[in-house]
Amino acid sequence: MTDLFDLTGRTALVTGSSRGLGQSLALALARAGVRVTLHGRDGAALTAGADLLERETGTRPATVAFDVTDAAAVEDAVGRLLAEQGVPDVLVNNAGLQRRAPFTEFSVADWDAVIASNLSGVFYVSRFVAPGMVERGSGKIVNIASVQSVLARQTIAPYSASKGGVAQLTRGMAADLARHNVQVNTISPGYFATEMNTDLWQDPEFDAWLRQRTPARRWGRVEELQGTLVYLASRASDFVSGQNIFVDGGMTSVV
């Protein structure tokens, strides 16, 4: 059975992987034997992320810097990456951001930023990687969404819209790509104690609410996403496509 999960020698591009949740996902793949390319916009953060993976795995990952919201920049950078390294076996679309404000006060600029980063960026990167996977006849694309792909909370309506869009984009991609042996799936994390959620997990009131609302009665740990990613990146999931897998301590299963 372990052969089904063997990723030795495969390659992967993980967007938004210089820190936080994305870094943990990249580390999981690297520990499984994948040759990982880290992505970010900040060169210093990318170097620090590469240093960490090298310390943890003994192998230094490649890095690439571009803005996922700039279609021309994505096409240029991904084109160079494919020319230098070939088409990755695995693409993980993790890059994203959060903005919070009441709906009636949410600025157009912040709406545009959230949708561009969380949804359009997934389309842009996938659009320029997928043709090579189709030509090769194999590939795995894993899009990172959120429990907000099916739930909503006050002050984050655009974020919920963007993550719901990711889940539907995943299904649409699967409909077109599954026939070419390219599987596309979504991982939707619940609440994890990450840098993006610092204001939340440091808020005693929200912390108490979260622990009461989640059947597991705690925050998620970033390493708890790693097994799901390895599964979706491996041959074990070759007949799984278009799915949205919730790693949320049971949050979306209860009222």
PDB file of C-alpha atoms in Angstrom:
ATOM      1  CA  MET A   1       0.000   0.000   0.000  1.00  0.00           C
ATOM      2  CA  THR A   2       2.824   2.431   0.715  1.00  0.00           C
ATOM      3  CA  ASP A   3       3.714   2.411  -2.991  1.00  0.00           C
ATOM      4  CA  LEU A   4       0.446   4.211  -3.713  1.00  0.00           C
ATOM      5  CA  PHE A   5       1.641   7.160  -1.631  1.00  0.00           C
ATOM      6  CA  ASP A   6       5.245   7.171  -2.890  1.00  0.00           C
ATOM      7  CA  LEU A   7       6.183  10.597  -4.272  1.00  0.00           C
ATOM      8  CA  THR A   8       9.922  10.020  -4.607  1.00  0.00           C
ATOM      9  CA  GLY A   9      11.401  11.938  -7.522  1.00  0.00           C
ATOM     10  CA  ARG A  10       8.282  13.906  -8.393  1.00  0.00           C
ATOM     11  CA  THR A  11       8.277  17.674  -8.784  1.00  0.00           C
ATOM     12  CA  ALA A  12       5.953  20.327  -7.395  1.00  0.00           C
ATOM     13  CA  LEU A  13       5.288  24.055  -7.484  1.00  0.00           C
ATOM     14  CA  VAL A  14       3.650  25.406  -4.324  1.00  0.00           C
ATOM     15  CA  THR A  15       2.463  29.008  -4.518  1.00  0.00           C
ATOM     16  CA  GLY A  16       2.583  31.206  -1.445  1.00  0.00           C
ATOM     17  CA  SER A  17       5.037  28.827   0.201  1.00  0.00           C
ATOM     18  CA  SER A  18       7.724  31.081   1.653  1.00  0.00           C
ATOM     19  CA  ARG A  19       6.008  31.057   5.062  1.00  0.00           C
ATOM     20  CA  GLY A  20       3.004  29.858   7.047  1.00  0.00           C
ATOM     21  CA  LEU A  21       0.602  27.228   5.818  1.00  0.00           C
ATOM     22  CA  GLY A  22       2.142  27.118   2.343  1.00  0.00           C
ATOM     23  CA  GLN A  23       5.580  26.484   3.786  1.00  0.00           C
ATOM     24  CA  SER A  24       4.179  23.562   5.796  1.00  0.00           C
ATOM     25  CA  LEU A  25       2.605  22.099   2.655  1.00  0.00           C
ATOM     26  CA  ALA A  26       5.863  22.443   0.743  1.00  0.00           C
ATOM     27  CA  LEU A  27       7.734  20.815   3.610  1.00  0.00           C
ATOM     28  CA  ALA A  28       5.333  17.846   3.579  1.00  0.00           C
ATOM     29  CA  LEU A  29       6.005  17.246  -0.101  1.00  0.00           C
ATOM     30  CA  ALA A  30       9.766  17.678   0.313  1.00  0.00           C
ATOM     31  CA  ARG A  31       9.822  15.165   3.170  1.00  0.00           C
ATOM     32  CA  ALA A  32       7.930  12.747   0.908  1.00  0.00           C
ATOM     33  CA  GLY A  33      10.729  12.945  -1.655  1.00  0.00           C
ATOM     34  CA  VAL A  34       9.316  15.625  -3.953  1.00  0.00           C
ATOM     35  CA  ARG A  35      11.616  18.201  -5.561  1.00  0.00           C
ATOM     36  CA  VAL A  36       9.780  21.350  -4.539  1.00  0.00           C
ATOM     37  CA  THR A  37       9.824  24.847  -5.985  1.00  0.00           C
ATOM     38  CA  LEU A  38       8.879  27.509  -3.463  1.00  0.00           C
ATOM     39  CA  HIS A  39       7.013  30.604  -4.587  1.00  0.00           C
ATOM     40  CA  GLY A  40       6.464  34.053  -3.147  1.00  0.00           C
ATOM     41  CA  ARG A  41       6.875  37.735  -3.910  1.00  0.00           C
ATOM     42  CA  ASP A  42       9.424  38.624  -1.198  1.00  0.00           C
ATOM     43  CA  GLY A  43      12.934  37.506  -2.081  1.00  0.00           C
ATOM     44  CA  ALA A  44      14.157  37.573   1.510  1.00  0.00           C
ATOM     45  CA  ALA A  45      11.216  35.468   2.687  1.00  0.00           C
ATOM     46  CA  LEU A  46      11.816  32.997  -0.133  1.00  0.00           C
ATOM     47  CA  THR A  47      15.460  32.639   0.877  1.00  0.00           C
ATOM     48  CA  ALA A  48      14.458  32.070   4.486  1.00  0.00           C
ATOM     49  CA  GLY A  49      11.895  29.487   3.405  1.00  0.00           C
ATOM     50  CA  ALA A  50      14.444  27.674   1.263  1.00  0.00           C
ATOM     51  CA  ASP A  51      16.889  27.696   4.187  1.00  0.00           C
ATOM     52  CA  LEU A  52      14.279  26.068   6.429  1.00  0.00           C
ATOM     53  CA  LEU A  53      13.441  23.315   3.946  1.00  0.00           C
ATOM     54  CA  GLU A  54      17.118  22.632   3.409  1.00  0.00           C
ATOM     55  CA  ARG A  55      17.660  22.286   7.160  1.00  0.00           C
ATOM     56  CA  GLU A  56      14.662  19.973   7.486  1.00  0.00           C
ATOM     57  CA  THR A  57      15.261  17.775   4.444  1.00  0.00           C
ATOM     58  CA  GLY A  58      18.933  18.162   3.485  1.00  0.00           C
ATOM     59  CA  THR A  59      17.942  19.305  -0.010  1.00  0.00           C
ATOM     60  CA  ARG A  60      17.623  22.929  -1.078  1.00  0.00           C
ATOM     61  CA  PRO A  61      14.458  23.696  -3.027  1.00  0.00           C
ATOM     62  CA  ALA A  62      14.287  25.879  -6.094  1.00  0.00           C
ATOM     63  CA  THR A  63      12.525  29.237  -5.757  1.00  0.00           C
ATOM     64  CA  VAL A  64      10.535  31.472  -8.073  1.00  0.00           C
ATOM     65  CA  ALA A  65       9.148  34.960  -7.461  1.00  0.00           C
ATOM     66  CA  PHE A  66       6.117  36.455  -9.177  1.00  0.00           C
ATOM     67  CA  ASP A  67       2.795  38.105  -8.375  1.00  0.00           C
ATOM     68  CA  VAL A  68      -0.081  35.632  -8.869  1.00  0.00           C
ATOM     69  CA  THR A  69      -2.466  38.533  -9.543  1.00  0.00           C
ATOM     70  CA  ASP A  70      -0.518  39.673 -12.628  1.00  0.00           C
ATOM     71  CA  ALA A  71      -1.420  37.368 -15.515  1.00  0.00           C
ATOM     72  CA  ALA A  72       1.472  38.546 -17.708  1.00  0.00           C
ATOM     73  CA  ALA A  73       3.980  38.071 -14.890  1.00  0.00           C
ATOM     74  CA  VAL A  74       2.588  34.603 -14.171  1.00  0.00           C
ATOM     75  CA  GLU A  75       2.840  33.588 -17.807  1.00  0.00           C
ATOM     76  CA  ASP A  76       6.412  34.851 -18.034  1.00  0.00           C
ATOM     77  CA  ALA A  77       7.644  33.289 -14.781  1.00  0.00           C
ATOM     78  CA  VAL A  78       5.842  29.975 -15.260  1.00  0.00           C
ATOM     79  CA  GLY A  79       7.078  29.818 -18.835  1.00  0.00           C
ATOM     80  CA  ARG A  80      10.671  30.184 -17.671  1.00  0.00           C
ATOM     81  CA  LEU A  81      10.112  27.652 -14.892  1.00  0.00           C
ATOM     82  CA  LEU A  82       8.723  25.076 -17.312  1.00  0.00           C
ATOM     83  CA  ALA A  83      11.601  25.634 -19.710  1.00  0.00           C
ATOM     84  CA  GLU A  84      14.176  25.161 -16.955  1.00  0.00           C
ATOM     85  CA  GLN A  85      12.583  22.398 -14.869  1.00  0.00           C
ATOM     86  CA  GLY A  86       9.853  20.847 -16.959  1.00  0.00           C
ATOM     87  CA  VAL A  87       6.166  20.604 -16.126  1.00  0.00           C
ATOM     88  CA  PRO A  88       5.667  19.918 -12.418  1.00  0.00           C
ATOM     89  CA  ASP A  89       3.908  16.710 -11.431  1.00  0.00           C
ATOM     90  CA  VAL A  90       2.047  18.595  -8.710  1.00  0.00           C
ATOM     91  CA  LEU A  91       0.750  22.169  -8.528  1.00  0.00           C
ATOM     92  CA  VAL A  92      -0.487  23.490  -5.182  1.00  0.00           C
ATOM     93  CA  ASN A  93      -2.338  26.807  -5.417  1.00  0.00           C
ATOM     94  CA  ASN A  94      -2.024  28.219  -1.913  1.00  0.00           C
ATOM     95  CA  ALA A  95      -1.244  31.934  -2.348  1.00  0.00           C
ATOM     96  CA  GLY A  96      -3.932  34.198  -0.935  1.00  0.00           C
ATOM     97  CA  LEU A  97      -4.816  37.009   1.425  1.00  0.00           C
ATOM     98  CA  GLN A  98      -7.506  38.206   3.793  1.00  0.00           C
ATOM     99  CA  ARG A  99      -9.187  41.583   4.298  1.00  0.00           C
ATOM    100  CA  ARG A 100     -11.802  42.264   6.995  1.00  0.00           C
ATOM    101  CA  ALA A 101     -14.506  44.937   7.136  1.00  0.00           C
ATOM    102  CA  PRO A 102     -18.297  45.094   7.419  1.00  0.00           C
ATOM    103  CA  PHE A 103     -19.868  44.525   4.009  1.00  0.00           C
ATOM    104  CA  THR A 104     -21.239  48.071   3.783  1.00  0.00           C
ATOM    105  CA  GLU A 105     -17.767  49.467   4.471  1.00  0.00           C
ATOM    106  CA  PHE A 106     -15.704  47.067   2.360  1.00  0.00           C
ATOM    107  CA  SER A 107     -13.717  49.055  -0.187  1.00  0.00           C
ATOM    108  CA  VAL A 108     -13.694  48.255  -3.884  1.00  0.00           C
ATOM    109  CA  ALA A 109      -9.901  48.158  -3.774  1.00  0.00           C
ATOM    110  CA  ASP A 110      -9.921  45.496  -1.049  1.00  0.00           C
ATOM    111  CA  TRP A 111     -12.554  43.474  -2.906  1.00  0.00           C
ATOM    112  CA  ASP A 112     -10.400  43.547  -6.038  1.00  0.00           C
ATOM    113  CA  ALA A 113      -7.304  42.517  -4.057  1.00  0.00           C
ATOM    114  CA  VAL A 114      -9.025  39.547  -2.400  1.00  0.00           C
ATOM    115  CA  ILE A 115     -10.586  38.231  -5.605  1.00  0.00           C
ATOM    116  CA  ALA A 116      -7.397  38.766  -7.598  1.00  0.00           C
ATOM    117  CA  SER A 117      -5.175  36.943  -5.130  1.00  0.00           C
ATOM    118  CA  ASN A 118      -7.484  34.165  -3.945  1.00  0.00           C
ATOM    119  CA  LEU A 119      -9.374  33.311  -7.126  1.00  0.00           C
ATOM    120  CA  SER A 120      -7.866  34.882 -10.250  1.00  0.00           C
ATOM    121  CA  GLY A 121      -4.385  33.825  -9.114  1.00  0.00           C
ATOM    122  CA  VAL A 122      -5.504  30.185  -8.981  1.00  0.00           C
ATOM    123  CA  PHE A 123      -6.838  30.476 -12.524  1.00  0.00           C
ATOM    124  CA  TYR A 124      -3.735  32.221 -13.877  1.00  0.00           C
ATOM    125  CA  VAL A 125      -1.174  29.787 -12.468  1.00  0.00           C
ATOM    126  CA  SER A 126      -3.244  26.710 -13.324  1.00  0.00           C
ATOM    127  CA  ARG A 127      -3.975  28.008 -16.816  1.00  0.00           C
ATOM    128  CA  PHE A 128      -0.278  28.185 -17.653  1.00  0.00           C
ATOM    129  CA  VAL A 129       0.742  24.910 -15.962  1.00  0.00           C
ATOM    130  CA  ALA A 130      -2.147  22.651 -16.987  1.00  0.00           C
ATOM    131  CA  PRO A 131      -1.437  22.492 -20.754  1.00  0.00           C
ATOM    132  CA  GLY A 132       1.880  20.765 -20.068  1.00  0.00           C
ATOM    133  CA  MET A 133       0.159  18.279 -17.764  1.00  0.00           C
ATOM    134  CA  VAL A 134      -2.423  17.565 -20.452  1.00  0.00           C
ATOM    135  CA  GLU A 135       0.278  17.031 -23.059  1.00  0.00           C
ATOM    136  CA  ARG A 136       2.161  14.684 -20.712  1.00  0.00           C
ATOM    137  CA  GLY A 137      -1.029  12.848 -19.748  1.00  0.00           C
ATOM    138  CA  SER A 138      -0.682  13.213 -15.982  1.00  0.00           C
ATOM    139  CA  GLY A 139      -0.761  15.780 -13.197  1.00  0.00           C
ATOM    140  CA  LYS A 140      -2.157  16.740  -9.822  1.00  0.00           C
ATOM    141  CA  ILE A 141      -3.545  20.192  -9.007  1.00  0.00           C
ATOM    142  CA  VAL A 142      -4.515  20.939  -5.417  1.00  0.00           C
ATOM    143  CA  ASN A 143      -6.265  24.232  -4.692  1.00  0.00           C
ATOM    144  CA  ILE A 144      -6.352  25.534  -1.120  1.00  0.00           C
ATOM    145  CA  ALA A 145      -9.719  27.011  -0.182  1.00  0.00           C
ATOM    146  CA  SER A 146     -11.294  27.260   3.285  1.00  0.00           C
ATOM    147  CA  VAL A 147     -14.358  26.286   5.305  1.00  0.00           C
ATOM    148  CA  GLN A 148     -15.511  29.687   4.023  1.00  0.00           C
ATOM    149  CA  SER A 149     -16.024  27.986   0.669  1.00  0.00           C
ATOM    150  CA  VAL A 150     -19.363  26.833   2.159  1.00  0.00           C
ATOM    151  CA  LEU A 151     -19.755  28.965   5.306  1.00  0.00           C
ATOM    152  CA  ALA A 152     -19.755  32.704   5.977  1.00  0.00           C
ATOM    153  CA  ARG A 153     -18.898  35.013   8.844  1.00  0.00           C
ATOM    154  CA  GLN A 154     -19.297  38.708   9.454  1.00  0.00           C
ATOM    155  CA  THR A 155     -16.675  41.059   7.925  1.00  0.00           C
ATOM    156  CA  ILE A 156     -15.257  38.572   5.367  1.00  0.00           C
ATOM    157  CA  ALA A 157     -17.895  38.344   2.628  1.00  0.00           C
ATOM    158  CA  PRO A 158     -15.372  38.836  -0.223  1.00  0.00           C
ATOM    159  CA  TYR A 159     -13.073  36.158   1.237  1.00  0.00           C
ATOM    160  CA  SER A 160     -16.009  33.726   1.382  1.00  0.00           C
ATOM    161  CA  ALA A 161     -16.903  34.605  -2.205  1.00  0.00           C
ATOM    162  CA  SER A 162     -13.336  34.007  -3.354  1.00  0.00           C
ATOM    163  CA  LYS A 163     -13.041  30.628  -1.613  1.00  0.00           C
ATOM    164  CA  GLY A 164     -16.445  29.515  -2.847  1.00  0.00           C
ATOM    165  CA  GLY A 165     -15.171  30.440  -6.278  1.00  0.00           C
ATOM    166  CA  VAL A 166     -12.073  28.294  -5.779  1.00  0.00           C
ATOM    167  CA  ALA A 167     -14.227  25.274  -4.949  1.00  0.00           C
ATOM    168  CA  GLN A 168     -16.337  25.786  -8.085  1.00  0.00           C
ATOM    169  CA  LEU A 169     -13.282  26.511 -10.238  1.00  0.00           C
ATOM    170  CA  THR A 170     -11.857  23.209  -9.022  1.00  0.00           C
ATOM    171  CA  ARG A 171     -14.969  21.376 -10.209  1.00  0.00           C
ATOM    172  CA  GLY A 172     -14.847  23.114 -13.572  1.00  0.00           C
ATOM    173  CA  MET A 173     -11.170  22.309 -14.006  1.00  0.00           C
ATOM    174  CA  ALA A 174     -11.821  18.680 -13.075  1.00  0.00           C
ATOM    175  CA  ALA A 175     -14.581  18.475 -15.680  1.00  0.00           C
ATOM    176  CA  ASP A 176     -12.152  19.532 -18.408  1.00  0.00           C
ATOM    177  CA  LEU A 177      -8.939  17.876 -17.223  1.00  0.00           C
ATOM    178  CA  ALA A 178      -9.900  14.489 -15.730  1.00  0.00           C
ATOM    179  CA  ARG A 179     -10.054  12.878 -19.185  1.00  0.00           C
ATOM    180  CA  HIS A 180      -6.361  13.746 -19.577  1.00  0.00           C
ATOM    181  CA  ASN A 181      -5.420  12.000 -16.289  1.00  0.00           C
ATOM    182  CA  VAL A 182      -5.041  15.326 -14.499  1.00  0.00           C
ATOM    183  CA  GLN A 183      -6.781  15.317 -11.119  1.00  0.00           C
ATOM    184  CA  VAL A 184      -7.902  18.608  -9.566  1.00  0.00           C
ATOM    185  CA  ASN A 185      -9.100  18.811  -5.974  1.00  0.00           C
ATOM    186  CA  THR A 186      -9.565  21.304  -3.162  1.00  0.00           C
ATOM    187  CA  ILE A 187      -8.413  21.199   0.443  1.00  0.00           C
ATOM    188  CA  SER A 188     -10.540  23.418   2.675  1.00  0.00           C
ATOM    189  CA  PRO A 189      -8.862  24.041   6.048  1.00  0.00           C
ATOM    190  CA  GLY A 190     -10.822  25.045   9.094  1.00  0.00           C
ATOM    191  CA  TYR A 191      -9.327  27.468  11.590  1.00  0.00           C
ATOM    192  CA  PHE A 192      -5.571  27.079  11.963  1.00  0.00           C
ATOM    193  CA  ALA A 193      -3.280  29.127  14.174  1.00  0.00           C
ATOM    194  CA  THR A 194      -1.391  30.752  11.294  1.00  0.00           C
ATOM    195  CA  GLU A 195       0.105  34.193  10.733  1.00  0.00           C
ATOM    196  CA  MET A 196      -2.982  35.201   8.702  1.00  0.00           C
ATOM    197  CA  ASN A 197      -5.196  34.400  11.706  1.00  0.00           C
ATOM    198  CA  THR A 198      -3.035  35.994  14.392  1.00  0.00           C
ATOM    199  CA  ASP A 199      -5.687  38.554  15.356  1.00  0.00           C
ATOM    200  CA  LEU A 200      -8.207  35.753  15.807  1.00  0.00           C
ATOM    201  CA  TRP A 201      -6.285  33.219  17.862  1.00  0.00           C
ATOM    202  CA  GLN A 202      -4.952  35.967  20.114  1.00  0.00           C
ATOM    203  CA  ASP A 203      -8.502  37.226  20.783  1.00  0.00           C
ATOM    204  CA  PRO A 204      -9.814  35.435  23.923  1.00  0.00           C
ATOM    205  CA  GLU A 205     -13.447  35.888  22.890  1.00  0.00           C
ATOM    206  CA  PHE A 206     -12.929  34.470  19.400  1.00  0.00           C
ATOM    207  CA  ASP A 207     -10.718  31.682  20.744  1.00  0.00           C
ATOM    208  CA  ALA A 208     -13.483  30.615  23.135  1.00  0.00           C
ATOM    209  CA  TRP A 209     -16.083  30.759  20.351  1.00  0.00           C
ATOM    210  CA  LEU A 210     -13.892  28.704  18.011  1.00  0.00           C
ATOM    211  CA  ARG A 211     -13.269  25.983  20.576  1.00  0.00           C
ATOM    212  CA  GLN A 212     -16.994  25.752  21.291  1.00  0.00           C
ATOM    213  CA  ARG A 213     -17.962  25.788  17.598  1.00  0.00           C
ATOM    214  CA  THR A 214     -15.472  23.105  16.496  1.00  0.00           C
ATOM    215  CA  PRO A 215     -16.259  19.505  17.557  1.00  0.00           C
ATOM    216  CA  ALA A 216     -12.517  18.837  18.052  1.00  0.00           C
ATOM    217  CA  ARG A 217     -12.536  21.752  20.557  1.00  0.00           C
ATOM    218  CA  ARG A 218      -9.273  23.250  19.334  1.00  0.00           C
ATOM    219  CA  TRP A 219      -7.458  25.087  16.546  1.00  0.00           C
ATOM    220  CA  GLY A 220      -5.894  23.076  13.750  1.00  0.00           C
ATOM    221  CA  ARG A 221      -2.158  22.581  13.495  1.00  0.00           C
ATOM    222  CA  VAL A 222      -0.622  23.251  10.076  1.00  0.00           C
ATOM    223  CA  GLU A 223       1.018  19.826   9.981  1.00  0.00           C
ATOM    224  CA  GLU A 224      -2.470  18.288  10.084  1.00  0.00           C
ATOM    225  CA  LEU A 225      -2.977  19.335   6.449  1.00  0.00           C
ATOM    226  CA  GLN A 226       0.094  17.458   5.270  1.00  0.00           C
ATOM    227  CA  GLY A 227      -1.393  13.964   5.031  1.00  0.00           C
ATOM    228  CA  THR A 228      -4.319  15.143   2.915  1.00  0.00           C
ATOM    229  CA  LEU A 229      -1.952  16.907   0.526  1.00  0.00           C
ATOM    230  CA  VAL A 230       0.316  13.866   0.181  1.00  0.00           C
ATOM    231  CA  TYR A 231      -2.761  11.747  -0.564  1.00  0.00           C
ATOM    232  CA  LEU A 232      -4.032  14.144  -3.242  1.00  0.00           C
ATOM    233  CA  ALA A 233      -0.545  14.391  -4.779  1.00  0.00           C
ATOM    234  CA  SER A 234      -0.094  10.615  -4.959  1.00  0.00           C
ATOM    235  CA  ARG A 235      -1.361   7.724  -7.098  1.00  0.00           C
ATOM    236  CA  ALA A 236      -3.704   6.826  -4.234  1.00  0.00           C
ATOM    237  CA  SER A 237      -6.045   9.586  -5.477  1.00  0.00           C
ATOM    238  CA  ASP A 238      -5.906   8.835  -9.216  1.00  0.00           C
ATOM    239  CA  PHE A 239      -9.713   8.401  -9.420  1.00  0.00           C
ATOM    240  CA  VAL A 240     -10.506  11.367  -7.172  1.00  0.00           C
ATOM    241  CA  SER A 241     -11.207  14.666  -8.923  1.00  0.00           C
ATOM    242  CA  GLY A 242     -13.346  17.742  -8.366  1.00  0.00           C
ATOM    243  CA  GLN A 243     -13.633  17.122  -4.625  1.00  0.00           C
ATOM    244  CA  ASN A 244     -13.527  19.593  -1.744  1.00  0.00           C
ATOM    245  CA  ILE A 245     -11.955  17.906   1.291  1.00  0.00           C
ATOM    246  CA  PHE A 246     -12.543  19.665   4.616  1.00  0.00           C
ATOM    247  CA  VAL A 247      -9.803  19.456   7.236  1.00  0.00           C
ATOM    248  CA  ASP A 248     -11.657  21.352   9.934  1.00  0.00           C
ATOM    249  CA  GLY A 249     -12.041  19.326  13.114  1.00  0.00           C
ATOM    250  CA  GLY A 250     -15.672  18.667  12.182  1.00  0.00           C
ATOM    251  CA  MET A 251     -16.757  22.318  11.924  1.00  0.00           C
ATOM    252  CA  THR A 252     -18.703  21.967   8.667  1.00  0.00           C
ATOM    253  CA  SER A 253     -20.463  18.810   9.874  1.00  0.00           C
ATOM    254  CA  VAL A 254     -22.411  20.419  12.724  1.00  0.00           C
ATOM    255  CA  VAL A 255     -24.686  23.363  13.423  1.00  0.00           C
TER     256      VAL A 255
END
